[in-house]
CSV table of C-alpha atoms and ligand atoms in Angstrom, one decimal:
chain,number,residue,atom,x,y,z
A,1,MET,CA,217.1,-115.9,-83.8
A,2,LYS,CA,217.0,-116.7,-80.0
A,3,ALA,CA,217.6,-113.0,-79.3
A,4,GLY,CA,214.5,-112.2,-81.2
A,5,ARG,CA,216.2,-110.9,-84.3
A,6,GLY,CA,214.9,-113.7,-86.6
A,7,THR,CA,212.3,-113.6,-89.3
A,8,PRO,CA,208.6,-113.8,-88.5
A,9,HIS,CA,208.8,-117.6,-89.1
A,10,GLY,CA,211.8,-118.1,-86.8
A,11,GLY,CA,214.5,-118.2,-89.5
A,12,VAL,CA,216.9,-115.8,-91.1
A,13,TYR,CA,217.1,-114.1,-94.5
A,14,LEU,CA,219.7,-115.4,-96.9
A,15,ASP,CA,220.4,-112.9,-99.6
A,16,ILE,CA,222.4,-113.9,-102.7
A,17,ALA,CA,220.5,-111.5,-105.0
A,18,SER,CA,222.6,-108.5,-103.9
A,19,ARG,CA,225.9,-110.5,-104.3
A,20,ARG,CA,225.6,-112.4,-107.6
A,21,SER,CA,224.0,-111.7,-111.0
A,22,ALA,CA,220.6,-113.3,-111.9
A,23,GLU,CA,222.4,-115.2,-114.7
A,24,TYR,CA,225.0,-116.6,-112.3
A,25,ILE,CA,222.3,-117.7,-109.8
A,26,ARG,CA,220.2,-119.4,-112.4
A,27,LYS,CA,223.2,-121.2,-113.8
A,28,ARG,CA,224.9,-122.3,-110.6
A,29,LEU,CA,221.9,-122.9,-108.3
A,30,PRO,CA,219.3,-124.1,-110.8
A,31,SER,CA,217.4,-126.4,-108.4
A,32,MET,CA,217.3,-123.8,-105.6
A,33,TYR,CA,216.1,-121.2,-108.0
A,34,HIS,CA,213.4,-123.5,-109.3
A,35,GLN,CA,212.3,-124.8,-105.9
A,36,PHE,CA,211.9,-121.3,-104.4
A,37,ARG,CA,210.1,-120.1,-107.4
A,38,GLU,CA,207.7,-123.0,-107.6
A,39,LEU,CA,207.1,-123.8,-104.0
A,40,ALA,CA,207.3,-120.4,-102.3
A,41,GLU,CA,206.8,-117.9,-105.2
A,42,VAL,CA,210.2,-116.3,-104.2
A,43,ASP,CA,212.5,-115.2,-107.0
A,44,ILE,CA,216.0,-115.6,-105.4
A,45,THR,CA,217.6,-113.7,-108.2
A,46,ALA,CA,215.7,-110.6,-107.0
A,47,GLU,CA,214.9,-111.0,-103.3
A,48,ALA,CA,216.2,-112.6,-100.1
A,49,MET,CA,215.0,-116.1,-99.2
A,50,GLU,CA,213.8,-117.1,-95.7
A,51,VAL,CA,215.7,-120.1,-94.3
A,52,GLY,CA,215.8,-121.9,-91.0
A,53,PRO,CA,217.8,-124.7,-89.3
A,54,THR,CA,216.6,-128.3,-89.5
A,55,CYS,CA,217.9,-131.7,-88.5
A,56,HIS,CA,220.0,-133.0,-91.3
A,57,TYR,CA,221.7,-136.1,-89.8
A,58,VAL,CA,221.9,-137.9,-86.5
A,59,MET,CA,225.5,-138.5,-85.5
A,60,GLY,CA,224.8,-140.7,-82.4
A,61,GLY,CA,223.1,-144.0,-82.6
A,62,VAL,CA,223.1,-147.7,-81.7
A,63,GLU,CA,226.6,-148.7,-80.4
A,64,VAL,CA,227.9,-151.3,-82.8
A,65,ASP,CA,231.1,-153.3,-83.4
A,66,PRO,CA,232.7,-151.6,-86.5
A,67,ASP,CA,233.5,-155.0,-88.2
A,68,THR,CA,230.2,-156.7,-87.9
A,69,GLU,CA,227.7,-153.9,-87.0
A,70,ALA,CA,226.6,-156.1,-84.1
A,71,ALA,CA,224.9,-154.3,-81.2
A,72,ARG,CA,225.1,-155.4,-77.6
A,73,VAL,CA,221.7,-157.1,-77.9
A,74,PRO,CA,222.5,-160.5,-79.4
A,75,GLY,CA,221.1,-160.8,-83.0
A,76,LEU,CA,220.6,-157.1,-83.5
A,77,PHE,CA,222.7,-155.4,-86.3
A,78,ALA,CA,222.6,-151.7,-87.1
A,79,ALA,CA,224.1,-149.9,-90.1
A,80,GLY,CA,223.5,-146.5,-91.6
A,81,GLU,CA,222.2,-143.4,-89.9
A,82,VAL,CA,220.8,-145.4,-87.0
A,83,ALA,CA,224.2,-146.7,-86.0
A,84,GLY,CA,226.5,-144.5,-83.9
A,85,GLY,CA,230.2,-143.6,-84.1
A,86,MET,CA,231.0,-143.8,-87.8
A,87,HIS,CA,231.3,-140.1,-88.4
A,88,GLY,CA,232.4,-138.8,-85.0
A,89,SER,CA,230.8,-135.5,-84.3
A,90,ASN,CA,230.8,-134.2,-87.8
A,91,ARG,CA,229.8,-136.1,-90.9
A,92,LEU,CA,231.5,-134.9,-94.1
A,93,GLY,CA,229.0,-134.0,-96.8
A,94,GLY,CA,228.1,-136.9,-99.1
A,95,ASN,CA,229.6,-139.8,-97.3
A,96,SER,CA,226.4,-141.2,-95.7
A,97,LEU,CA,225.5,-143.1,-98.8
A,98,SER,CA,229.0,-144.7,-99.0
A,99,ASP,CA,228.7,-145.6,-95.3
A,100,LEU,CA,225.4,-147.4,-96.1
A,101,LEU,CA,227.0,-149.5,-98.7
A,102,VAL,CA,230.1,-150.4,-96.7
A,103,PHE,CA,228.5,-151.0,-93.4
A,104,GLY,CA,225.3,-152.4,-94.8
A,105,ARG,CA,227.3,-155.1,-96.4
A,106,ARG,CA,229.2,-155.9,-93.2
A,107,ALA,CA,225.9,-156.0,-91.2
A,108,GLY,CA,224.3,-158.2,-93.9
A,109,LEU,CA,227.2,-160.7,-93.9
A,110,ALA,CA,227.4,-160.8,-90.1
A,111,ALA,CA,223.6,-161.2,-89.7
A,112,ALA,CA,223.6,-164.1,-92.2
A,113,GLU,CA,226.5,-165.7,-90.3
A,114,HIS,CA,224.7,-165.2,-87.0
A,115,ALA,CA,221.5,-166.7,-88.5
A,116,LEU,CA,223.4,-169.8,-89.8
A,117,THR,CA,225.2,-170.5,-86.6
A,118,ARG,CA,222.6,-169.9,-84.0
A,119,ILE,CA,220.7,-173.0,-82.8
A,120,GLY,CA,217.0,-173.0,-81.8
A,121,ARG,CA,214.5,-170.1,-81.7
A,122,VAL,CA,214.0,-167.4,-79.2
A,123,GLU,CA,211.4,-168.5,-76.7
A,124,LEU,CA,209.1,-165.7,-75.4
A,125,PRO,CA,206.8,-166.3,-72.5
A,126,ASP,CA,203.1,-166.0,-73.6
A,127,GLU,CA,202.5,-163.4,-70.8
A,128,ALA,CA,205.3,-161.1,-72.2
A,129,LEU,CA,203.7,-161.3,-75.7
A,130,ALA,CA,200.2,-160.6,-74.2
A,131,ASP,CA,201.6,-157.6,-72.3
A,132,ALA,CA,203.3,-156.2,-75.4
A,133,ALA,CA,200.0,-156.6,-77.4
A,134,ARG,CA,198.0,-154.9,-74.7
A,135,ALA,CA,200.4,-151.9,-74.5
A,136,ALA,CA,200.4,-151.5,-78.3
A,137,LEU,CA,196.6,-151.5,-78.5
A,138,ALA,CA,196.0,-149.3,-75.4
A,139,PRO,CA,195.7,-146.1,-77.4
A,140,PHE,CA,192.5,-147.5,-79.0
A,141,ASP,CA,190.9,-148.1,-75.6
A,142,HIS,CA,191.7,-144.6,-74.1
A,143,GLU,CA,188.8,-142.3,-74.7
A,144,GLY,CA,189.4,-138.6,-74.5
A,145,GLY,CA,193.2,-139.0,-74.4
A,146,GLU,CA,195.7,-136.8,-76.2
A,147,ASN,CA,196.3,-136.8,-79.9
A,148,PRO,CA,199.7,-138.3,-80.7
A,149,TYR,CA,200.4,-135.5,-83.2
A,150,THR,CA,200.0,-132.8,-80.5
A,151,VAL,CA,202.6,-134.6,-78.3
A,152,GLN,CA,204.9,-135.0,-81.3
A,153,HIS,CA,204.6,-131.3,-82.1
A,154,ASP,CA,205.5,-130.4,-78.5
A,155,LEU,CA,208.5,-132.7,-78.5
A,156,GLN,CA,209.7,-131.2,-81.8
A,157,GLN,CA,209.3,-127.7,-80.4
A,158,THR,CA,211.2,-128.6,-77.2
A,159,MET,CA,214.1,-130.2,-79.1
A,160,HIS,CA,214.2,-127.3,-81.6
A,161,ASP,CA,214.2,-124.6,-79.0
A,162,LEU,CA,216.3,-126.1,-76.2
A,163,VAL,CA,218.5,-128.8,-77.7
A,164,GLY,CA,219.1,-127.2,-81.1
A,165,ILE,CA,222.3,-126.2,-82.8
A,166,ILE,CA,223.6,-123.9,-80.1
A,167,ARG,CA,222.9,-125.2,-76.6
A,168,THR,CA,223.4,-124.2,-73.0
A,169,ALA,CA,223.0,-126.1,-69.7
A,170,PRO,CA,219.9,-124.3,-68.4
A,171,GLU,CA,218.2,-124.9,-71.7
A,172,MET,CA,218.9,-128.6,-71.8
A,173,GLU,CA,217.9,-129.0,-68.1
A,174,GLN,CA,214.6,-127.4,-69.1
A,175,ALA,CA,214.3,-129.7,-72.0
A,176,LEU,CA,214.8,-132.8,-69.7
A,177,GLU,CA,212.0,-131.5,-67.5
A,178,ARG,CA,209.7,-131.1,-70.5
A,179,ILE,CA,210.6,-134.6,-71.8
A,180,ALA,CA,209.6,-136.0,-68.4
A,181,ALA,CA,206.3,-134.2,-68.7
A,182,LEU,CA,205.8,-135.5,-72.2
A,183,LYS,CA,206.4,-139.1,-71.0
A,184,GLU,CA,203.4,-138.7,-68.7
A,185,ARG,CA,201.3,-137.4,-71.5
A,186,VAL,CA,202.3,-140.3,-73.8
A,187,ALA,CA,200.8,-142.8,-71.3
A,188,ASN,CA,197.4,-141.3,-72.1
A,189,LEU,CA,197.3,-141.2,-75.9
A,190,SER,CA,194.1,-141.9,-77.9
A,191,VAL,CA,193.9,-143.0,-81.5
A,192,GLU,CA,190.9,-143.4,-83.7
A,193,GLY,CA,190.2,-145.7,-86.6
A,194,HIS,CA,191.4,-149.2,-87.3
A,195,ARG,CA,194.7,-151.1,-87.0
A,196,GLN,CA,195.2,-151.0,-90.9
A,197,TYR,CA,197.2,-148.2,-92.3
A,198,ASN,CA,196.8,-145.9,-89.3
A,199,PRO,CA,199.7,-143.4,-89.1
A,200,GLY,CA,198.3,-141.9,-85.9
A,201,TRP,CA,198.6,-145.3,-84.2
A,202,HIS,CA,202.1,-145.8,-85.6
A,203,LEU,CA,203.1,-142.4,-84.2
A,204,ALA,CA,201.6,-143.4,-80.8
A,205,LEU,CA,203.8,-146.6,-80.9
A,206,ASP,CA,206.9,-144.6,-82.0
A,207,LEU,CA,206.5,-141.7,-79.4
A,208,PRO,CA,207.8,-143.6,-76.3
A,209,HIS,CA,211.0,-144.4,-78.3
A,210,MET,CA,211.3,-140.9,-79.7
A,211,LEU,CA,211.2,-139.6,-76.1
A,212,VAL,CA,214.0,-142.0,-75.0
A,213,VAL,CA,216.2,-140.9,-78.0
A,214,SER,CA,215.5,-137.2,-77.2
A,215,GLU,CA,216.4,-137.8,-73.6
A,216,CYS,CA,219.6,-139.5,-74.6
A,217,ILE,CA,220.5,-136.6,-76.9
A,218,ALA,CA,219.8,-134.0,-74.2
A,219,ARG,CA,221.6,-135.9,-71.4
A,220,ALA,CA,224.7,-136.6,-73.5
A,221,ALA,CA,224.8,-133.0,-74.8
A,222,LEU,CA,224.5,-131.7,-71.2
A,223,GLU,CA,227.3,-133.9,-70.0
A,224,ARG,CA,229.7,-132.9,-72.9
A,225,GLU,CA,231.0,-129.6,-71.6
A,226,GLU,CA,232.8,-128.5,-74.8
A,227,SER,CA,232.0,-127.7,-78.4
A,228,ARG,CA,232.8,-130.1,-81.2
A,229,GLY,CA,231.4,-130.6,-84.8
A,230,GLY,CA,227.7,-130.3,-84.8
A,231,HIS,CA,227.6,-129.9,-81.0
A,232,THR,CA,228.0,-126.2,-80.0
A,233,ARG,CA,227.8,-125.2,-76.3
A,234,ASP,CA,227.4,-121.5,-75.9
A,235,ASP,CA,228.6,-121.9,-72.3
A,236,PHE,CA,231.6,-124.1,-73.3
A,237,PRO,CA,232.7,-122.8,-76.7
A,238,ALA,CA,236.2,-124.3,-76.8
A,239,THR,CA,237.0,-127.9,-77.9
A,240,ASP,CA,238.5,-129.9,-75.1
A,241,ASP,CA,241.0,-132.6,-76.1
A,242,GLU,CA,240.0,-134.9,-73.2
A,243,TRP,CA,236.6,-135.3,-74.8
A,244,SER,CA,238.2,-136.5,-78.1
A,245,ARG,CA,239.0,-139.8,-76.3
A,246,THR,CA,235.6,-140.3,-74.8
A,247,ASN,CA,232.2,-141.6,-76.0
A,248,LEU,CA,229.0,-141.2,-74.0
A,249,ILE,CA,226.9,-144.3,-73.8
A,250,CYS,CA,223.2,-144.2,-72.9
A,251,SER,CA,221.6,-147.3,-71.6
A,252,ARG,CA,218.4,-148.3,-69.8
A,253,ALA,CA,218.7,-148.3,-66.0
A,254,PRO,CA,216.8,-151.0,-64.1
A,255,ASP,CA,214.1,-148.5,-63.2
A,256,GLY,CA,213.6,-147.7,-66.8
A,257,SER,CA,215.4,-144.3,-66.8
A,258,VAL,CA,218.3,-143.4,-69.1
A,259,ALA,CA,221.7,-144.0,-67.6
A,260,LEU,CA,224.7,-142.2,-69.0
A,261,THR,CA,228.3,-143.5,-68.8
A,262,ARG,CA,231.6,-142.4,-70.2
A,263,GLN,CA,233.5,-144.9,-72.3
A,264,PRO,CA,237.1,-144.4,-73.6
A,265,LEU,CA,237.4,-144.6,-77.4
A,266,PRO,CA,239.0,-147.8,-78.6
A,267,GLY,CA,242.6,-147.1,-79.6
A,268,CYS,CA,244.9,-148.7,-82.1
A,269,ARG,CA,246.0,-152.1,-80.7
A,270,PRO,CA,249.3,-154.0,-81.6
A,271,SER,CA,249.2,-156.0,-84.7
A,272,SER,CA,248.5,-159.8,-84.8
A,273,PRO,CA,247.8,-162.2,-87.6
A,274,ARG,CA,244.1,-162.0,-86.6
A,275,SER,CA,243.9,-158.2,-86.7
A,276,SER,CA,240.5,-156.7,-87.4
A,277,SER,CA,240.0,-154.3,-90.2
A,278,ARG,CA,240.0,-151.4,-87.7
A,279,GLU,CA,243.4,-152.6,-86.4
A,280,ARG,CA,244.6,-153.1,-90.0
A,281,ALA,CA,243.6,-149.5,-90.8
A,282,CYS,CA,245.5,-148.2,-87.8
A,283,GLU,CA,248.6,-150.3,-88.8
A,284,PHE,CA,248.3,-149.1,-92.4
A,285,ARG,CA,248.1,-145.5,-91.3
A,286,GLY,CA,251.1,-146.1,-89.0
A,287,ALA,CA,253.2,-147.7,-91.8
A,288,GLU,CA,252.2,-144.8,-94.2
A,289,ARG,CA,253.4,-142.2,-91.6
A,290,ARG,CA,256.7,-144.1,-91.2
A,291,ARG,CA,257.1,-144.2,-95.0
A,292,GLU,CA,256.4,-140.4,-95.2
A,293,ARG,CA,258.9,-139.7,-92.5
A,294,ARG,CA,261.7,-141.7,-94.2
A,295,ALA,CA,260.8,-140.4,-97.7
A,296,PRO,CA,263.5,-137.6,-97.9
A,297,ALA,CA,266.3,-140.0,-96.9
A,298,ARG,CA,265.1,-142.6,-99.3
A,299,ARG,CA,264.9,-140.1,-102.2
A,300,LYS,CA,268.5,-139.0,-101.3
A,301,ARG,CA,269.7,-142.7,-101.4
A,302,GLU,CA,267.9,-143.3,-104.7
A,303,ARG,CA,269.4,-140.2,-106.3
A,304,ALA,CA,272.9,-141.2,-105.1
A,305,ARG,CA,272.4,-144.7,-106.6
A,306,GLU,CA,271.3,-143.1,-110.0
A,307,LEU,CA,274.3,-140.9,-110.0
A,308,ARG,CA,276.6,-143.9,-109.3
A,309,ARG,CA,274.9,-145.8,-112.1
A,310,GLY,CA,275.3,-142.9,-114.4
A,311,ARG,CA,279.1,-142.6,-113.7
A,312,ALA,CA,279.5,-146.4,-114.2
B,401,FAD,C1,217.9,-133.1,-96.8
B,401,FAD,C2,219.0,-134.2,-96.7
B,401,FAD,C3,220.0,-134.2,-97.7
B,401,FAD,C4,220.9,-135.2,-97.7
B,401,FAD,N1,221.9,-135.3,-98.6
B,401,FAD,C5,222.8,-136.2,-98.6
B,401,FAD,C6,223.8,-136.3,-99.7
B,401,FAD,O1,223.8,-135.5,-100.6
B,401,FAD,N2,224.7,-137.4,-99.6
B,401,FAD,C7,224.7,-138.3,-98.6
B,401,FAD,O2,225.6,-139.1,-98.5
B,401,FAD,N3,223.8,-138.2,-97.6
B,401,FAD,C8,222.8,-137.2,-97.6
B,401,FAD,N4,221.9,-137.2,-96.6
B,401,FAD,C9,221.9,-138.2,-95.5
B,401,FAD,C10,221.4,-139.5,-96.1
B,401,FAD,O3,220.3,-139.3,-97.0
B,401,FAD,C11,220.8,-140.4,-94.9
B,401,FAD,O4,221.8,-140.4,-93.9
B,401,FAD,C12,220.6,-141.8,-95.4
B,401,FAD,O5,219.6,-141.8,-96.4
B,401,FAD,C13,220.2,-142.7,-94.2
B,401,FAD,O6,219.8,-143.9,-94.7
B,401,FAD,P1,219.4,-145.1,-93.8
B,401,FAD,O7,219.1,-146.3,-94.7
B,401,FAD,O8,220.4,-145.3,-92.7
B,401,FAD,O9,218.1,-144.5,-93.1
B,401,FAD,P2,216.7,-144.1,-93.7
B,401,FAD,O10,216.9,-143.7,-95.2
B,401,FAD,O11,216.1,-143.1,-92.8
B,401,FAD,O12,215.9,-145.4,-93.7
B,401,FAD,C14,215.2,-145.9,-92.6
B,401,FAD,C15,213.9,-146.6,-93.1
B,401,FAD,O13,213.3,-147.3,-92.0
B,401,FAD,C16,211.9,-147.1,-92.1
B,401,FAD,N5,211.3,-147.2,-90.8
B,401,FAD,C17,211.4,-146.4,-89.8
B,401,FAD,N6,210.7,-146.9,-88.7
B,401,FAD,C18,210.3,-148.1,-89.1
B,401,FAD,C19,209.5,-149.1,-88.4
B,401,FAD,N7,209.1,-149.0,-87.2
B,401,FAD,N8,209.2,-150.2,-89.1
B,401,FAD,C20,209.6,-150.4,-90.4
B,401,FAD,N9,210.4,-149.5,-91.1
B,401,FAD,C21,210.7,-148.3,-90.4
B,401,FAD,C22,211.8,-145.7,-92.7
B,401,FAD,O14,210.5,-145.5,-93.3
B,401,FAD,C23,212.9,-145.6,-93.7
B,401,FAD,O15,212.5,-146.1,-95.0
B,401,FAD,C24,220.9,-136.2,-96.6
B,401,FAD,C25,219.9,-136.1,-95.6
B,401,FAD,C26,218.9,-135.1,-95.7
B,401,FAD,C27,217.9,-135.1,-94.6
């Protein structure tokens, strides 16, 4: 597609019509057949369908403790797609929903415990609250500023074109320059209408955060000079074992910019009566492996015992 060999809409043609019978397609892919027919007026049993890449899942996210889902910010808990680390670089199909159940429960329990044990309320200076309110309402006061939807569209295009499925360093460097330019444009957004049910205003509030997340993704992908899971570097196509032991952590530097640090992955620690579930999982896997290694000798001993019993 980047080489200009894509479809007019920037996708590729997927042709199953020439490979499978119409009956097979209707039987095995009923919803796909139905959707293409109803929404695009394309009969996939007779012609090729136009498809394109899109974002399916975000593998990175808020850094959390695996047992409690607590983030570094006291009182903040994150579970589900917003939390990072659970799936490594490649989520297996279908397990996001079980992740939500397991880690949502842990987060709920830990958040309840936190709420029960903390004393007093967080005190915020009035001036900080007034500043936050002024910043949130600023897009109503700017006249002639930019439409948030235009900036969102440009951010989407930048991330799609330059930090997409297959990435290279020059592309991501260009993306970071464009993100910096978008940050300046976000400072001058205008929204119309009222505060009630105003999606344009909500987008204006979300955009600064979307830019931070996009910058984190681009910076981390630029730093990771290898290919792994959903991260493919055209300029570093091999998987590098060194990177399998390293996480990249983005945080806010004092000047407001995104700081990137490398952090070793937590390993399996020795057992203790107060082992966490992660440690217990490591121990369990270790014990299983030892059992597997000893299995042939054990079977031999059991067989010999059976034979002795039989003779007796
Ligand atoms: C096309 C597609 C197919 C998928 N198929 C599968 C599948 O078959 N199996 C599977 O396991 N996973 C699948 N997934 C992944 C799975 O659906 C998601 O990972 C999962 O739904 C994420 O759940 P979540 O609760 O973490 O986040 P979300 O479902 O994204 O929930 C976040 C919620 O927060 C709300 N929100 C956002 N901002 C604010 C704000 N400022 N204030 C208040 N609320 C806010 C949003 O409106 C949303 O309701 C699929 C994903 C896609 C895109």
